[in-house]
């Protein structure tokens, strides 16, 4: 239905599954709960097999239009070895022209443009076509707070953030430990740091109609209050902040049939007895670390499902752009005899697993995770306790929230990016999270699960937050008509 009678939202997704998955869910909400038309513009991605699959499954049955923007060549613009944030910003800068012409050629102009965190420079297109403008962060409130406040920290703090003796203070929000800053803040001379500061500047410019966060009010009440308070972060965050999450794929969507052996096995394991181990779509570990995890799992004698990728010694996000590592079967990197010795207690899955279906299986009781925000939400929504093993991007912030803030995760004594975590420590953490002592992790994670479900129901905080945006779009439609 392309008629003008329905409000129409355009959403722009930057490359990366962690960005694509939640915007697809956002699009679905507008269509299924509010009867909107949605057009999803997808930026060309350097990797795309897994993304193509996501798009495919999101479009069957087809409930909204997906427009893949044409590929671009950035090899002349980008410097060799450019870091992820820099690459994403350059891609999103270069697609503006094709986005603009795609929008101007549409039969009916959308009433709103929602860009994700890397697409803020496309706001001028929305401006030109008189559309409402929103920024969606596939992340939580602490990330928005830090990003929008970094241009101020940039002026206040001397030297590298990581080397500061004091915590970094953000008005009204939980302070950030120097070692937890996001990747682009680790090296202030790197171009990606400048891109990141610029993202904060663009977000604070005040021309947007709102920010959408993939979190919910009760998960981060302190930050949500700070955004609204003119004496705190509210003086910088000039537009309303709408927590509309958790936006998570429903289980049953990630392909149970593709992994029949795995699910047949899970079906016969005791309730909550299996730990799931995975480092997201981009995470990679060193060879030594893979070895220690194998031994740690084996020593713990707990049941496990482990998604294994070829190790990489260069970086922790080696799989982000190119699927990661070489073409060797990743199982060949495991200690000799490991798969045989653990054949009755564990399953190793090479490269990629149907994560949502695994996490929602009743046999899963724990998740050793890199704390990507989507993985985190998927775990919380299923009441699964975590071992927080942050690697890159904003994952150290997420891990801190899960451990110190919410008390639903255990963590290694030192950040895994600083040094390898040894097998005994891994064994201990696995036991701790699976055996559920008197530390209350189990009841807290269940409280969060219930809170998340409540927020999403009609009348819940996240439902209502999205409804406010829905109303604004409807008003815009009337004005245009
Ligand atoms: N994912 C998956 N199978 C895998 C690895 C990842 O389905 O083997 C999905 C996962 O469920 C999540 C997304 O990919 O929805 C990863 O997003 P996240 O924010 O957790 O981490 P990122 O990959 O962006 O670091």
PDB file of C-alpha atoms in Angstrom, residues 7-236:
ATOM      1  CA  UNK A   7       2.402   7.589   7.942  1.00  0.00           C
ATOM      2  CA  UNK A   8       5.652   6.553   6.325  1.00  0.00           C
ATOM      3  CA  UNK A   9       9.006   6.215   8.062  1.00  0.00           C
ATOM      4  CA  UNK A  10      12.346   5.812   6.306  1.00  0.00           C
ATOM      5  CA  UNK A  11      15.135   4.145   8.266  1.00  0.00           C
ATOM      6  CA  UNK A  12      18.804   4.234   7.309  1.00  0.00           C
ATOM      7  CA  UNK A  13      21.008   1.347   8.518  1.00  0.00           C
ATOM      8  CA  UNK A  14      24.799   1.461   8.585  1.00  0.00           C
ATOM      9  CA  UNK A  15      26.856  -1.678   7.833  1.00  0.00           C
ATOM     10  CA  UNK A  16      27.171  -4.291  10.556  1.00  0.00           C
ATOM     11  CA  UNK A  17      24.765  -6.883  11.847  1.00  0.00           C
ATOM     12  CA  UNK A  18      24.631  -5.310  15.260  1.00  0.00           C
ATOM     13  CA  UNK A  19      23.095  -2.253  13.561  1.00  0.00           C
ATOM     14  CA  UNK A  20      20.949  -4.030  11.000  1.00  0.00           C
ATOM     15  CA  UNK A  21      19.221  -6.501  13.334  1.00  0.00           C
ATOM     16  CA  UNK A  22      17.688  -3.932  15.701  1.00  0.00           C
ATOM     17  CA  UNK A  23      16.620  -1.522  12.927  1.00  0.00           C
ATOM     18  CA  UNK A  24      14.786  -4.340  11.186  1.00  0.00           C
ATOM     19  CA  UNK A  25      12.947  -4.960  14.460  1.00  0.00           C
ATOM     20  CA  UNK A  26      12.232  -1.257  14.785  1.00  0.00           C
ATOM     21  CA  UNK A  27      10.778  -1.233  11.277  1.00  0.00           C
ATOM     22  CA  UNK A  28       8.607  -4.238  12.110  1.00  0.00           C
ATOM     23  CA  UNK A  29       7.207  -2.484  15.196  1.00  0.00           C
ATOM     24  CA  UNK A  30       6.082   0.493  13.116  1.00  0.00           C
ATOM     25  CA  UNK A  31       4.380  -1.794  10.626  1.00  0.00           C
ATOM     26  CA  UNK A  32       2.820  -4.443  12.849  1.00  0.00           C
ATOM     27  CA  UNK A  33       1.873  -2.346  15.878  1.00  0.00           C
ATOM     28  CA  UNK A  34       1.104   0.992  14.246  1.00  0.00           C
ATOM     29  CA  UNK A  35       0.196   0.180  10.670  1.00  0.00           C
ATOM     30  CA  UNK A  36       2.887   2.414   9.145  1.00  0.00           C
ATOM     31  CA  UNK A  37       4.646   2.184   5.814  1.00  0.00           C
ATOM     32  CA  UNK A  38       8.362   1.668   6.314  1.00  0.00           C
ATOM     33  CA  UNK A  39      11.252   1.888   3.884  1.00  0.00           C
ATOM     34  CA  UNK A  40      14.577   0.564   5.120  1.00  0.00           C
ATOM     35  CA  UNK A  41      17.656   1.917   3.345  1.00  0.00           C
ATOM     36  CA  UNK A  42      20.636  -0.337   3.832  1.00  0.00           C
ATOM     37  CA  UNK A  43      24.159   0.960   3.276  1.00  0.00           C
ATOM     38  CA  UNK A  44      26.418  -1.228   1.139  1.00  0.00           C
ATOM     39  CA  UNK A  45      28.480  -3.432   3.383  1.00  0.00           C
ATOM     40  CA  UNK A  46      31.991  -4.800   2.955  1.00  0.00           C
ATOM     41  CA  UNK A  47      30.905  -8.173   4.414  1.00  0.00           C
ATOM     42  CA  UNK A  48      27.504  -9.196   3.530  1.00  0.00           C
ATOM     43  CA  UNK A  49      26.731 -12.873   3.623  1.00  0.00           C
ATOM     44  CA  UNK A  50      25.255 -12.898   7.103  1.00  0.00           C
ATOM     45  CA  UNK A  51      23.647  -9.526   6.459  1.00  0.00           C
ATOM     46  CA  UNK A  52      22.102 -10.720   3.220  1.00  0.00           C
ATOM     47  CA  UNK A  53      20.623 -13.648   5.144  1.00  0.00           C
ATOM     48  CA  UNK A  54      19.207 -11.304   7.766  1.00  0.00           C
ATOM     49  CA  UNK A  55      17.628  -9.139   5.121  1.00  0.00           C
ATOM     50  CA  UNK A  56      16.234 -12.178   3.402  1.00  0.00           C
ATOM     51  CA  UNK A  57      14.609 -13.499   6.564  1.00  0.00           C
ATOM     52  CA  UNK A  58      13.352 -10.036   7.461  1.00  0.00           C
ATOM     53  CA  UNK A  59      11.607  -9.734   4.138  1.00  0.00           C
ATOM     54  CA  UNK A  60       9.800 -13.068   4.114  1.00  0.00           C
ATOM     55  CA  UNK A  61       6.954 -12.373   4.478  1.00  0.00           C
ATOM     56  CA  UNK A  62       7.545  -8.911   3.102  1.00  0.00           C
ATOM     57  CA  UNK A  63       6.164  -6.297   5.425  1.00  0.00           C
ATOM     58  CA  UNK A  64       8.221  -3.299   4.362  1.00  0.00           C
ATOM     59  CA  UNK A  65      10.402  -2.117   1.510  1.00  0.00           C
ATOM     60  CA  UNK A  66      14.112  -2.644   1.695  1.00  0.00           C
ATOM     61  CA  UNK A  67      16.310  -0.555  -0.570  1.00  0.00           C
ATOM     62  CA  UNK A  68      19.947  -1.560  -0.780  1.00  0.00           C
ATOM     63  CA  UNK A  69      21.980   1.511  -1.650  1.00  0.00           C
ATOM     64  CA  UNK A  70      24.486   0.968  -4.485  1.00  0.00           C
ATOM     65  CA  UNK A  71      28.047  -0.083  -3.652  1.00  0.00           C
ATOM     66  CA  UNK A  72      30.622   2.686  -3.340  1.00  0.00           C
ATOM     67  CA  UNK A  73      34.368   2.710  -3.707  1.00  0.00           C
ATOM     68  CA  UNK A  74      36.043   4.302  -0.723  1.00  0.00           C
ATOM     69  CA  UNK A  75      39.531   3.002  -1.449  1.00  0.00           C
ATOM     70  CA  UNK A  76      40.687   6.435  -2.615  1.00  0.00           C
ATOM     71  CA  UNK A  77      39.299   8.201   0.404  1.00  0.00           C
ATOM     72  CA  UNK A  78      40.133   5.945   3.252  1.00  0.00           C
ATOM     73  CA  UNK A  79      43.639   5.616   4.639  1.00  0.00           C
ATOM     74  CA  UNK A  80      45.127   2.102   4.909  1.00  0.00           C
ATOM     75  CA  UNK A  81      44.418   0.407   8.212  1.00  0.00           C
ATOM     76  CA  UNK A  82      41.559   2.775   9.065  1.00  0.00           C
ATOM     77  CA  UNK A  83      39.653   1.732  12.204  1.00  0.00           C
ATOM     78  CA  UNK A  84      36.018   0.632  12.228  1.00  0.00           C
ATOM     79  CA  UNK A  85      34.381   3.904  13.271  1.00  0.00           C
ATOM     80  CA  UNK A  86      36.321   5.784  10.627  1.00  0.00           C
ATOM     81  CA  UNK A  87      35.363   3.296   7.895  1.00  0.00           C
ATOM     82  CA  UNK A  88      31.700   3.364   8.870  1.00  0.00           C
ATOM     83  CA  UNK A  89      31.592   7.152   8.973  1.00  0.00           C
ATOM     84  CA  UNK A  90      33.208   7.417   5.550  1.00  0.00           C
ATOM     85  CA  UNK A  91      30.807   4.878   4.056  1.00  0.00           C
ATOM     86  CA  UNK A  92      27.830   6.715   5.539  1.00  0.00           C
ATOM     87  CA  UNK A  93      29.179  10.047   4.268  1.00  0.00           C
ATOM     88  CA  UNK A  94      29.639   8.716   0.759  1.00  0.00           C
ATOM     89  CA  UNK A  95      26.174   7.156   0.453  1.00  0.00           C
ATOM     90  CA  UNK A  96      24.404  10.464   1.067  1.00  0.00           C
ATOM     91  CA  UNK A  97      24.038  11.253  -2.578  1.00  0.00           C
ATOM     92  CA  UNK A  98      22.376   7.954  -3.453  1.00  0.00           C
ATOM     93  CA  UNK A  99      20.168   8.203  -0.364  1.00  0.00           C
ATOM     94  CA  UNK A 100      19.128  11.683  -1.378  1.00  0.00           C
ATOM     95  CA  UNK A 101      18.212  10.676  -4.908  1.00  0.00           C
ATOM     96  CA  UNK A 102      16.404   7.539  -3.690  1.00  0.00           C
ATOM     97  CA  UNK A 103      14.293   9.649  -1.339  1.00  0.00           C
ATOM     98  CA  UNK A 104      13.599  12.363  -3.880  1.00  0.00           C
ATOM     99  CA  UNK A 105      12.444   9.714  -6.369  1.00  0.00           C
ATOM    100  CA  UNK A 106       9.943   8.158  -3.987  1.00  0.00           C
ATOM    101  CA  UNK A 107       6.295   8.390  -4.963  1.00  0.00           C
ATOM    102  CA  UNK A 108       5.305   9.606  -1.543  1.00  0.00           C
ATOM    103  CA  UNK A 109       7.875  11.252   0.660  1.00  0.00           C
ATOM    104  CA  UNK A 110       8.376   9.631   4.051  1.00  0.00           C
ATOM    105  CA  UNK A 111       7.266  11.705   7.048  1.00  0.00           C
ATOM    106  CA  UNK A 112      10.335  10.868   9.089  1.00  0.00           C
ATOM    107  CA  UNK A 113      13.912   9.751   8.636  1.00  0.00           C
ATOM    108  CA  UNK A 114      15.496   7.628  11.340  1.00  0.00           C
ATOM    109  CA  UNK A 115      19.255   7.231  10.973  1.00  0.00           C
ATOM    110  CA  UNK A 116      21.436   5.077  13.162  1.00  0.00           C
ATOM    111  CA  UNK A 117      24.431   6.388  15.057  1.00  0.00           C
ATOM    112  CA  UNK A 118      26.749   6.466  12.038  1.00  0.00           C
ATOM    113  CA  UNK A 119      24.248   8.146   9.749  1.00  0.00           C
ATOM    114  CA  UNK A 120      23.909  11.498  11.527  1.00  0.00           C
ATOM    115  CA  UNK A 121      25.317  13.393   8.554  1.00  0.00           C
ATOM    116  CA  UNK A 122      22.242  12.427   6.526  1.00  0.00           C
ATOM    117  CA  UNK A 123      20.013  14.542   8.726  1.00  0.00           C
ATOM    118  CA  UNK A 124      20.372  17.424   6.263  1.00  0.00           C
ATOM    119  CA  UNK A 125      18.515  15.296   3.697  1.00  0.00           C
ATOM    120  CA  UNK A 126      15.578  14.932   6.069  1.00  0.00           C
ATOM    121  CA  UNK A 127      15.742  18.661   6.652  1.00  0.00           C
ATOM    122  CA  UNK A 128      15.650  19.380   2.921  1.00  0.00           C
ATOM    123  CA  UNK A 129      12.574  17.203   2.418  1.00  0.00           C
ATOM    124  CA  UNK A 130      10.835  18.498   5.507  1.00  0.00           C
ATOM    125  CA  UNK A 131      10.842  15.193   7.340  1.00  0.00           C
ATOM    126  CA  UNK A 132      11.001  14.549  11.060  1.00  0.00           C
ATOM    127  CA  UNK A 133      14.518  13.559  12.132  1.00  0.00           C
ATOM    128  CA  UNK A 134      15.435  10.892  14.647  1.00  0.00           C
ATOM    129  CA  UNK A 135      18.672   9.204  15.645  1.00  0.00           C
ATOM    130  CA  UNK A 136      18.464   5.560  16.644  1.00  0.00           C
ATOM    131  CA  UNK A 137      21.252   4.135  18.782  1.00  0.00           C
ATOM    132  CA  UNK A 138      21.394   0.351  18.741  1.00  0.00           C
ATOM    133  CA  UNK A 139      22.852   0.796  22.199  1.00  0.00           C
ATOM    134  CA  UNK A 140      22.009   1.793  25.742  1.00  0.00           C
ATOM    135  CA  UNK A 141      21.697   5.067  27.622  1.00  0.00           C
ATOM    136  CA  UNK A 142      25.270   5.045  28.957  1.00  0.00           C
ATOM    137  CA  UNK A 143      26.563   4.941  25.406  1.00  0.00           C
ATOM    138  CA  UNK A 144      24.490   7.934  24.335  1.00  0.00           C
ATOM    139  CA  UNK A 145      25.608   9.799  27.456  1.00  0.00           C
ATOM    140  CA  UNK A 146      29.284   9.125  26.797  1.00  0.00           C
ATOM    141  CA  UNK A 147      29.087   9.843  23.067  1.00  0.00           C
ATOM    142  CA  UNK A 148      27.307  13.133  23.434  1.00  0.00           C
ATOM    143  CA  UNK A 149      29.553  14.202  26.318  1.00  0.00           C
ATOM    144  CA  UNK A 150      32.864  13.249  24.690  1.00  0.00           C
ATOM    145  CA  UNK A 151      33.252  16.623  22.903  1.00  0.00           C
ATOM    146  CA  UNK A 152      33.274  18.133  26.427  1.00  0.00           C
ATOM    147  CA  UNK A 153      35.647  15.530  27.837  1.00  0.00           C
ATOM    148  CA  UNK A 154      37.830  16.284  24.837  1.00  0.00           C
ATOM    149  CA  UNK A 155      38.295  19.805  26.166  1.00  0.00           C
ATOM    150  CA  UNK A 156      38.544  18.879  29.854  1.00  0.00           C
ATOM    151  CA  UNK A 157      40.826  15.857  29.845  1.00  0.00           C
ATOM    152  CA  UNK A 158      44.501  15.919  29.015  1.00  0.00           C
ATOM    153  CA  UNK A 159      46.364  12.860  27.805  1.00  0.00           C
ATOM    154  CA  UNK A 160      44.827   9.511  26.938  1.00  0.00           C
ATOM    155  CA  UNK A 161      41.536   8.692  28.656  1.00  0.00           C
ATOM    156  CA  UNK A 162      42.681   5.223  29.560  1.00  0.00           C
ATOM    157  CA  UNK A 163      45.552   6.648  31.577  1.00  0.00           C
ATOM    158  CA  UNK A 164      43.460   8.969  33.736  1.00  0.00           C
ATOM    159  CA  UNK A 165      43.677   8.422  37.474  1.00  0.00           C
ATOM    160  CA  UNK A 166      40.111   9.562  38.103  1.00  0.00           C
ATOM    161  CA  UNK A 167      36.848   8.277  36.687  1.00  0.00           C
ATOM    162  CA  UNK A 168      35.327  10.303  33.834  1.00  0.00           C
ATOM    163  CA  UNK A 169      32.335  12.210  35.119  1.00  0.00           C
ATOM    164  CA  UNK A 170      29.230  12.781  33.011  1.00  0.00           C
ATOM    165  CA  UNK A 171      26.582  15.044  34.585  1.00  0.00           C
ATOM    166  CA  UNK A 172      23.931  12.970  36.325  1.00  0.00           C
ATOM    167  CA  UNK A 173      25.181   9.640  34.962  1.00  0.00           C
ATOM    168  CA  UNK A 174      27.223   6.759  36.317  1.00  0.00           C
ATOM    169  CA  UNK A 175      30.889   7.698  35.965  1.00  0.00           C
ATOM    170  CA  UNK A 176      32.972   5.881  33.366  1.00  0.00           C
ATOM    171  CA  UNK A 177      36.135   4.112  34.433  1.00  0.00           C
ATOM    172  CA  UNK A 178      39.078   5.091  32.218  1.00  0.00           C
ATOM    173  CA  UNK A 179      39.653   1.480  31.165  1.00  0.00           C
ATOM    174  CA  UNK A 180      36.006   1.138  30.075  1.00  0.00           C
ATOM    175  CA  UNK A 181      35.934   3.894  27.450  1.00  0.00           C
ATOM    176  CA  UNK A 182      34.722   2.959  23.967  1.00  0.00           C
ATOM    177  CA  UNK A 183      37.312   1.858  21.394  1.00  0.00           C
ATOM    178  CA  UNK A 184      37.514   5.146  19.478  1.00  0.00           C
ATOM    179  CA  UNK A 185      38.490   6.897  22.738  1.00  0.00           C
ATOM    180  CA  UNK A 186      41.521   4.673  23.289  1.00  0.00           C
ATOM    181  CA  UNK A 187      43.802   6.620  20.975  1.00  0.00           C
ATOM    182  CA  UNK A 188      43.175  10.324  20.633  1.00  0.00           C
ATOM    183  CA  UNK A 189      45.534  10.666  17.699  1.00  0.00           C
ATOM    184  CA  UNK A 190      43.593   8.143  15.604  1.00  0.00           C
ATOM    185  CA  UNK A 191      41.244   9.553  12.984  1.00  0.00           C
ATOM    186  CA  UNK A 192      38.412   7.442  14.343  1.00  0.00           C
ATOM    187  CA  UNK A 193      38.587   9.422  17.581  1.00  0.00           C
ATOM    188  CA  UNK A 194      37.907  12.609  15.633  1.00  0.00           C
ATOM    189  CA  UNK A 195      35.017  10.954  13.840  1.00  0.00           C
ATOM    190  CA  UNK A 196      33.638   9.862  17.198  1.00  0.00           C
ATOM    191  CA  UNK A 197      33.909  13.356  18.715  1.00  0.00           C
ATOM    192  CA  UNK A 198      32.179  14.667  15.623  1.00  0.00           C
ATOM    193  CA  UNK A 199      29.338  12.184  16.110  1.00  0.00           C
ATOM    194  CA  UNK A 200      28.832  13.610  19.597  1.00  0.00           C
ATOM    195  CA  UNK A 201      28.870  17.159  18.223  1.00  0.00           C
ATOM    196  CA  UNK A 202      26.302  16.311  15.547  1.00  0.00           C
ATOM    197  CA  UNK A 203      24.039  14.610  18.068  1.00  0.00           C
ATOM    198  CA  UNK A 204      24.147  17.621  20.358  1.00  0.00           C
ATOM    199  CA  UNK A 205      23.394  20.139  17.633  1.00  0.00           C
ATOM    200  CA  UNK A 206      19.774  20.116  18.596  1.00  0.00           C
ATOM    201  CA  UNK A 207      18.282  19.866  15.135  1.00  0.00           C
ATOM    202  CA  UNK A 208      16.832  16.412  15.739  1.00  0.00           C
ATOM    203  CA  UNK A 209      13.367  15.547  16.942  1.00  0.00           C
ATOM    204  CA  UNK A 210      14.534  12.774  19.213  1.00  0.00           C
ATOM    205  CA  UNK A 211      16.844   9.917  20.066  1.00  0.00           C
ATOM    206  CA  UNK A 212      15.660   6.328  20.132  1.00  0.00           C
ATOM    207  CA  UNK A 213      17.544   3.970  22.421  1.00  0.00           C
ATOM    208  CA  UNK A 214      17.484   0.194  22.498  1.00  0.00           C
ATOM    209  CA  UNK A 215      16.926   0.110  26.235  1.00  0.00           C
ATOM    210  CA  UNK A 216      14.002   0.614  28.572  1.00  0.00           C
ATOM    211  CA  UNK A 217      13.280   3.213  31.209  1.00  0.00           C
ATOM    212  CA  UNK A 218      13.628   0.989  34.297  1.00  0.00           C
ATOM    213  CA  UNK A 219      16.893  -0.534  33.165  1.00  0.00           C
ATOM    214  CA  UNK A 220      18.721   2.799  33.292  1.00  0.00           C
ATOM    215  CA  UNK A 221      16.571   5.241  35.283  1.00  0.00           C
ATOM    216  CA  UNK A 222      19.541   7.376  36.325  1.00  0.00           C
ATOM    217  CA  UNK A 223      20.688   8.129  32.779  1.00  0.00           C
ATOM    218  CA  UNK A 224      17.120   8.616  31.570  1.00  0.00           C
ATOM    219  CA  UNK A 225      16.588  11.188  34.314  1.00  0.00           C
ATOM    220  CA  UNK A 226      19.859  12.945  33.482  1.00  0.00           C
ATOM    221  CA  UNK A 227      18.778  13.336  29.842  1.00  0.00           C
ATOM    222  CA  UNK A 228      15.637  15.148  30.982  1.00  0.00           C
ATOM    223  CA  UNK A 229      17.288  17.371  33.570  1.00  0.00           C
ATOM    224  CA  UNK A 230      18.489  20.749  32.319  1.00  0.00           C
ATOM    225  CA  UNK A 231      20.995  20.897  35.153  1.00  0.00           C
ATOM    226  CA  UNK A 232      22.512  17.623  34.096  1.00  0.00           C
ATOM    227  CA  UNK A 233      22.918  16.078  30.676  1.00  0.00           C
ATOM    228  CA  UNK A 234      19.656  17.643  29.513  1.00  0.00           C
ATOM    229  CA  UNK A 235      21.473  20.883  28.738  1.00  0.00           C
ATOM    230  CA  UNK A 236      23.446  19.042  26.068  1.00  0.00           C
TER     231      UNK A 236
END
